[in-house]
Coordinates of C-alpha atoms and ligand atoms in Angstrom, one line a residue:
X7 CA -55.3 42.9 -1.6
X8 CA -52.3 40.9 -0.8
X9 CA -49.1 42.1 -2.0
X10 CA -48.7 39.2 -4.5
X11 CA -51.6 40.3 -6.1
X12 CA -50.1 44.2 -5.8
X13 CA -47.3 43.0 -7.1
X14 CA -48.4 40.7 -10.3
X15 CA -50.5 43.4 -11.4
X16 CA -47.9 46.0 -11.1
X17 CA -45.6 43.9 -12.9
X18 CA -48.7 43.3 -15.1
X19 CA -48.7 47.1 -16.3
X20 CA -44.8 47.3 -15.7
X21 CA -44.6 45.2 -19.1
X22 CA -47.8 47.0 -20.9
X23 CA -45.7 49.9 -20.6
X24 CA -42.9 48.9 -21.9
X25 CA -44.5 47.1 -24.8
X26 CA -45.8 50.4 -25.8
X27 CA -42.1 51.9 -26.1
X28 CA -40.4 48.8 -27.2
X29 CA -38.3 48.9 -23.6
X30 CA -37.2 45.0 -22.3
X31 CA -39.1 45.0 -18.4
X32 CA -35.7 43.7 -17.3
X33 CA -34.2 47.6 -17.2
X34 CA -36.6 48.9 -14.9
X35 CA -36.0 48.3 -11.1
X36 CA -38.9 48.3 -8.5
X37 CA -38.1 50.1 -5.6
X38 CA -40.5 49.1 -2.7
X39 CA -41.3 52.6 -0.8
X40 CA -42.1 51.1 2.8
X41 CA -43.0 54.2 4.6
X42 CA -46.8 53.7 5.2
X43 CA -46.7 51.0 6.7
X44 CA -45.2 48.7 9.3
X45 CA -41.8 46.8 9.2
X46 CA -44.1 43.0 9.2
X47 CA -46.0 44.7 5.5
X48 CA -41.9 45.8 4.8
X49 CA -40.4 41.9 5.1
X50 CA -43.7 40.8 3.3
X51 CA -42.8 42.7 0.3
X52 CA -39.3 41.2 0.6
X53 CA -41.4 37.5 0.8
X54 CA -43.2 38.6 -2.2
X55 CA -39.2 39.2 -4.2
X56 CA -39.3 43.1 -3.9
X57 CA -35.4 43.4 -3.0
X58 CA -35.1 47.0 -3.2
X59 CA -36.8 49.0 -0.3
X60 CA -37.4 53.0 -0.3
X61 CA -37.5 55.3 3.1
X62 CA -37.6 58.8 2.6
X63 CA -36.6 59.7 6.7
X64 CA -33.6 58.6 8.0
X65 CA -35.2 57.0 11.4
X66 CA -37.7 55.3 9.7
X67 CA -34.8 54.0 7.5
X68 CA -32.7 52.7 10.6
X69 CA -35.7 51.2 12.4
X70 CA -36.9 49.3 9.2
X71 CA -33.4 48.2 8.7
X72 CA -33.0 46.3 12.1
X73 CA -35.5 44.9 11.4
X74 CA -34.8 43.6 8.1
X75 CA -30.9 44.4 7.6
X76 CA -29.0 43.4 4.5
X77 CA -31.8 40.8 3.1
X78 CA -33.2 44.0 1.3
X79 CA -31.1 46.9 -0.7
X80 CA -31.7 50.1 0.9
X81 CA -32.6 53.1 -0.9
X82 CA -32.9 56.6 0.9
X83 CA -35.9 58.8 -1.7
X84 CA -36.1 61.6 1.0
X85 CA -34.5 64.6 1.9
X86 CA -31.4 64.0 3.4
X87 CA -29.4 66.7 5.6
X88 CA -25.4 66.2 6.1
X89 CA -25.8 65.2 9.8
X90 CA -27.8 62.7 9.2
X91 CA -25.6 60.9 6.6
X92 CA -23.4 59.6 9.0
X93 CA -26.3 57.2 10.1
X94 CA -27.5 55.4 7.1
X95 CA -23.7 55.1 5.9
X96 CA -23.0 52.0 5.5
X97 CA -26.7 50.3 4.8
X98 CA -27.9 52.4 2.3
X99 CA -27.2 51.2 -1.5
X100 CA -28.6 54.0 -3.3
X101 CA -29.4 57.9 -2.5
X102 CA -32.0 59.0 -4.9
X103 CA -32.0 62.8 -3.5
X104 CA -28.3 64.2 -3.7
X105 CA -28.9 68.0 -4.1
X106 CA -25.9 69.5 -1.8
X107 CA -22.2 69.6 -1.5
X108 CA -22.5 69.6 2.1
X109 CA -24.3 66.0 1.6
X110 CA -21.7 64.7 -1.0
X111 CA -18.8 65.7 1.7
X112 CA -20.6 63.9 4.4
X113 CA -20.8 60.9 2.1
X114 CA -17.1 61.3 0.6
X115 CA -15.9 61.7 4.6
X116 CA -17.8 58.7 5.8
X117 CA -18.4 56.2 3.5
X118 CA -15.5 53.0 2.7
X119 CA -17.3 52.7 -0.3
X120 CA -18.6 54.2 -3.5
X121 CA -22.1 55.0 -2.7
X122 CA -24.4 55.9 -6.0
X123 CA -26.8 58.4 -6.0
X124 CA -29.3 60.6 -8.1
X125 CA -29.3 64.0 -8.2
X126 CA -32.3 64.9 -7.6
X127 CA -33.9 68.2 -10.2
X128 CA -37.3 70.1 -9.5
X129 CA -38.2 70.1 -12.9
X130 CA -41.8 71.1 -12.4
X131 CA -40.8 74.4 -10.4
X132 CA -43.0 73.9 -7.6
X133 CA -42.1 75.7 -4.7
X134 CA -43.2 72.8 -2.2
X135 CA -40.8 70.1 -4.0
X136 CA -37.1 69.5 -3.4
X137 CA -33.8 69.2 -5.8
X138 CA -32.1 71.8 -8.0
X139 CA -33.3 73.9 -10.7
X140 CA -32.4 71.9 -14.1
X141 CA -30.0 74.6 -15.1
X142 CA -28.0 74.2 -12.1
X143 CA -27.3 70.6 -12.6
X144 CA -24.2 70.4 -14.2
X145 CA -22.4 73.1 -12.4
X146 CA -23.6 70.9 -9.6
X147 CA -22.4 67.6 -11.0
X148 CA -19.3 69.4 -11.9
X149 CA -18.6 70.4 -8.1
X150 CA -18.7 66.4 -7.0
X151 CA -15.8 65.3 -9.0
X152 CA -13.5 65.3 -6.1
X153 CA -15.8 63.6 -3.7
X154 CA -14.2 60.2 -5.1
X155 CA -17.1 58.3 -2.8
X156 CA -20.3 59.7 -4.8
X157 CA -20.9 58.7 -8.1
X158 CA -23.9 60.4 -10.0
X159 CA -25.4 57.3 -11.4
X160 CA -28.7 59.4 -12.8
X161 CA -31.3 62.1 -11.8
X162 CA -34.3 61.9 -10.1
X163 CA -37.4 63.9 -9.9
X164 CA -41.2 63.9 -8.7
X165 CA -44.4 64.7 -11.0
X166 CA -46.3 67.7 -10.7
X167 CA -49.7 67.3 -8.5
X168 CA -52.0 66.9 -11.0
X169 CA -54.0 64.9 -13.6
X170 CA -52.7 66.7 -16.4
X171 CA -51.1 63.8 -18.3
X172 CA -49.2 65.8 -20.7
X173 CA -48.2 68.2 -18.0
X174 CA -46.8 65.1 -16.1
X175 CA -45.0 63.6 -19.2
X176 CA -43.5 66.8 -20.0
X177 CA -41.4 66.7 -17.0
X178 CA -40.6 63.5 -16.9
X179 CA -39.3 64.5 -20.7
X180 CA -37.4 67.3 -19.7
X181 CA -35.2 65.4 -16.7
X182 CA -34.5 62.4 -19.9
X183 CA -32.9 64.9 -22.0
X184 CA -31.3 67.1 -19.0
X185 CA -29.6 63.4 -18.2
X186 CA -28.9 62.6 -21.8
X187 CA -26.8 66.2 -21.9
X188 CA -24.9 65.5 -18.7
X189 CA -24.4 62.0 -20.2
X190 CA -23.0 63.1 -23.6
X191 CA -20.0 64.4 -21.5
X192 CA -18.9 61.5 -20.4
X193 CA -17.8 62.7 -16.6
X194 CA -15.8 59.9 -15.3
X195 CA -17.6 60.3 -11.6
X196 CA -21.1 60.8 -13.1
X197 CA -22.2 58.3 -16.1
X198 CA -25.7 59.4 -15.5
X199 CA -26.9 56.2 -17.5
X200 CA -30.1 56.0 -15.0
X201 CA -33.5 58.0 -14.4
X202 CA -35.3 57.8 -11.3
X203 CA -38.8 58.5 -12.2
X204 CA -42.5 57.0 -11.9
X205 CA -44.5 56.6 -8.4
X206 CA -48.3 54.9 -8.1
X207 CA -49.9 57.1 -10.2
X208 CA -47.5 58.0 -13.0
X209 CA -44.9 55.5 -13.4
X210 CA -46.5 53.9 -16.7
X211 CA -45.7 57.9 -18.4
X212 CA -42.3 57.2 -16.8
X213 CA -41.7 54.3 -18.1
X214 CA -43.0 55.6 -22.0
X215 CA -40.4 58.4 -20.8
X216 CA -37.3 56.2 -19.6
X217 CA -37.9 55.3 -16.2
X218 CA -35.3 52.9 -15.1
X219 CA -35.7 53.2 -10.9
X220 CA -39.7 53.4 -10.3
X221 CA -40.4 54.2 -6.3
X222 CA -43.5 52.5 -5.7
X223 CA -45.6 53.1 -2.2
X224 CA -49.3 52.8 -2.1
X225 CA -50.5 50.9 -5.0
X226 CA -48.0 47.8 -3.3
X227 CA -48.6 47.8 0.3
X228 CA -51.2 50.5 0.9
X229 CA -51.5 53.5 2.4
Ligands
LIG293 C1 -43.7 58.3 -0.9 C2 -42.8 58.5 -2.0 C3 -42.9 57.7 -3.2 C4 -44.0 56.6 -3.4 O1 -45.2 57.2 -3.5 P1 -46.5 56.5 -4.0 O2 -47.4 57.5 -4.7 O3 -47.2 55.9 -2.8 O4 -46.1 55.4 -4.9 C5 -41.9 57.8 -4.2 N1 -40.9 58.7 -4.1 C6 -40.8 59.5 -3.0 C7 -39.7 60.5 -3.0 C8 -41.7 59.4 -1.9 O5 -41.5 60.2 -0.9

């Protein structure tokens, strides 16, 4: 399938979704996730109007990017160690997977501007997935207020492996009303007004459940 035809049917069940919650398409962003496949399938995507493009490794970031540069807004979904912050600084536009100090004082050290990013939460407890614990969130969030260069726009998280629908929505439940709580306080350096939720094969719960950042791989360029 071409990724005009990926992408009119995504956008296609994008808006079944929402009908279903009452939510207007126009809140949810499409993030591109690009690490399958090569950085030709990457600009097609950008051909086909996807603007915002995923990477979860920092290489695989850097060598996309000279490739494609600034055309595309560059969002890192991995796991992202301090010393490596220093080298998407500058071309990323969005972290979706803040989960250390030691990250948010690389990016406060390093960065001219205000970079937003997502703490990322293991809601689902298992032991192979990355991010904090939901109740050490806001003690977390509370530790980046003076790291004036971070800015917790939302939280992020990744479904459970499995087919359990309700198992899945239940998580994706949980990190809405862990972000409306941090929201409710109104911390001047984290608004928290966004939810990064929803991959191939759950973002249609995600979007019933909030979803406003989907990250998108396979069912869009392959696998
Ligand atoms: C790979 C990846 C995705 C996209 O996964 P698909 O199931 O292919 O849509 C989303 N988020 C993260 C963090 C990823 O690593």
């Amino acid at each position: 399938m071409s990724i005009q035809d990926n992408l009119a049917t995504l956008k296609d069940r994008i808006e079944k979704a929402c009908e279903r919650v009452d939510r207007d398409p126009e809140e949810i962003t499409i993030i591109g996730v690009t690490k399958y496949v090569s950085n030709e399938r990457a600009k097609e995507l950008l051909e086909a109007g996807i603007v915002d493009i995923g990477e979860n490794r920092t290489e695989e970031m850097l060598e996309k990017y000279d490739a494609i540069g600034d055309d595309a807004n560059w969002h890192f979904i991995g796991t992202l160690q301090s010393r490596k912050v220093r080298d998407i600084i500058g071309k990323v536009k969005m972290i979706h997977s803040l989960e250390r100090e030691s990250v948010a004082r690389q990016i406060n050290n390093r960065s001219d501007e205000v970079i937003p990013c997502f703490v990322q939460v293991n809601v689902s407890g298992e032991e192979t997935k990355h991010g904090l614990t939901p109740d050490e969130v806001e003690d977390f969030i509370q530790t980046l207020a003076p790291y004036e260069k971070v800015k917790v726009v939302g939280l992020m998280t990744m479904a459970p492996h499995t087919d359990d629908e309700e198992e899945i929505r239940d998580v994706f439940r949980q990190l809405r009303t862990l972000r409306d709580d941090i929201k409710e306080k109104d911390y001047l350096h984290a608004p928290c007004d966004y939810l990064s939720m929803g991959m191939s094969n759950d973002f249609e719960i995600a979007i019933e459940e909030g979803a406003t950042h989907l990250r998108i791989g396979s069912i869009l360029v392959g696998s």
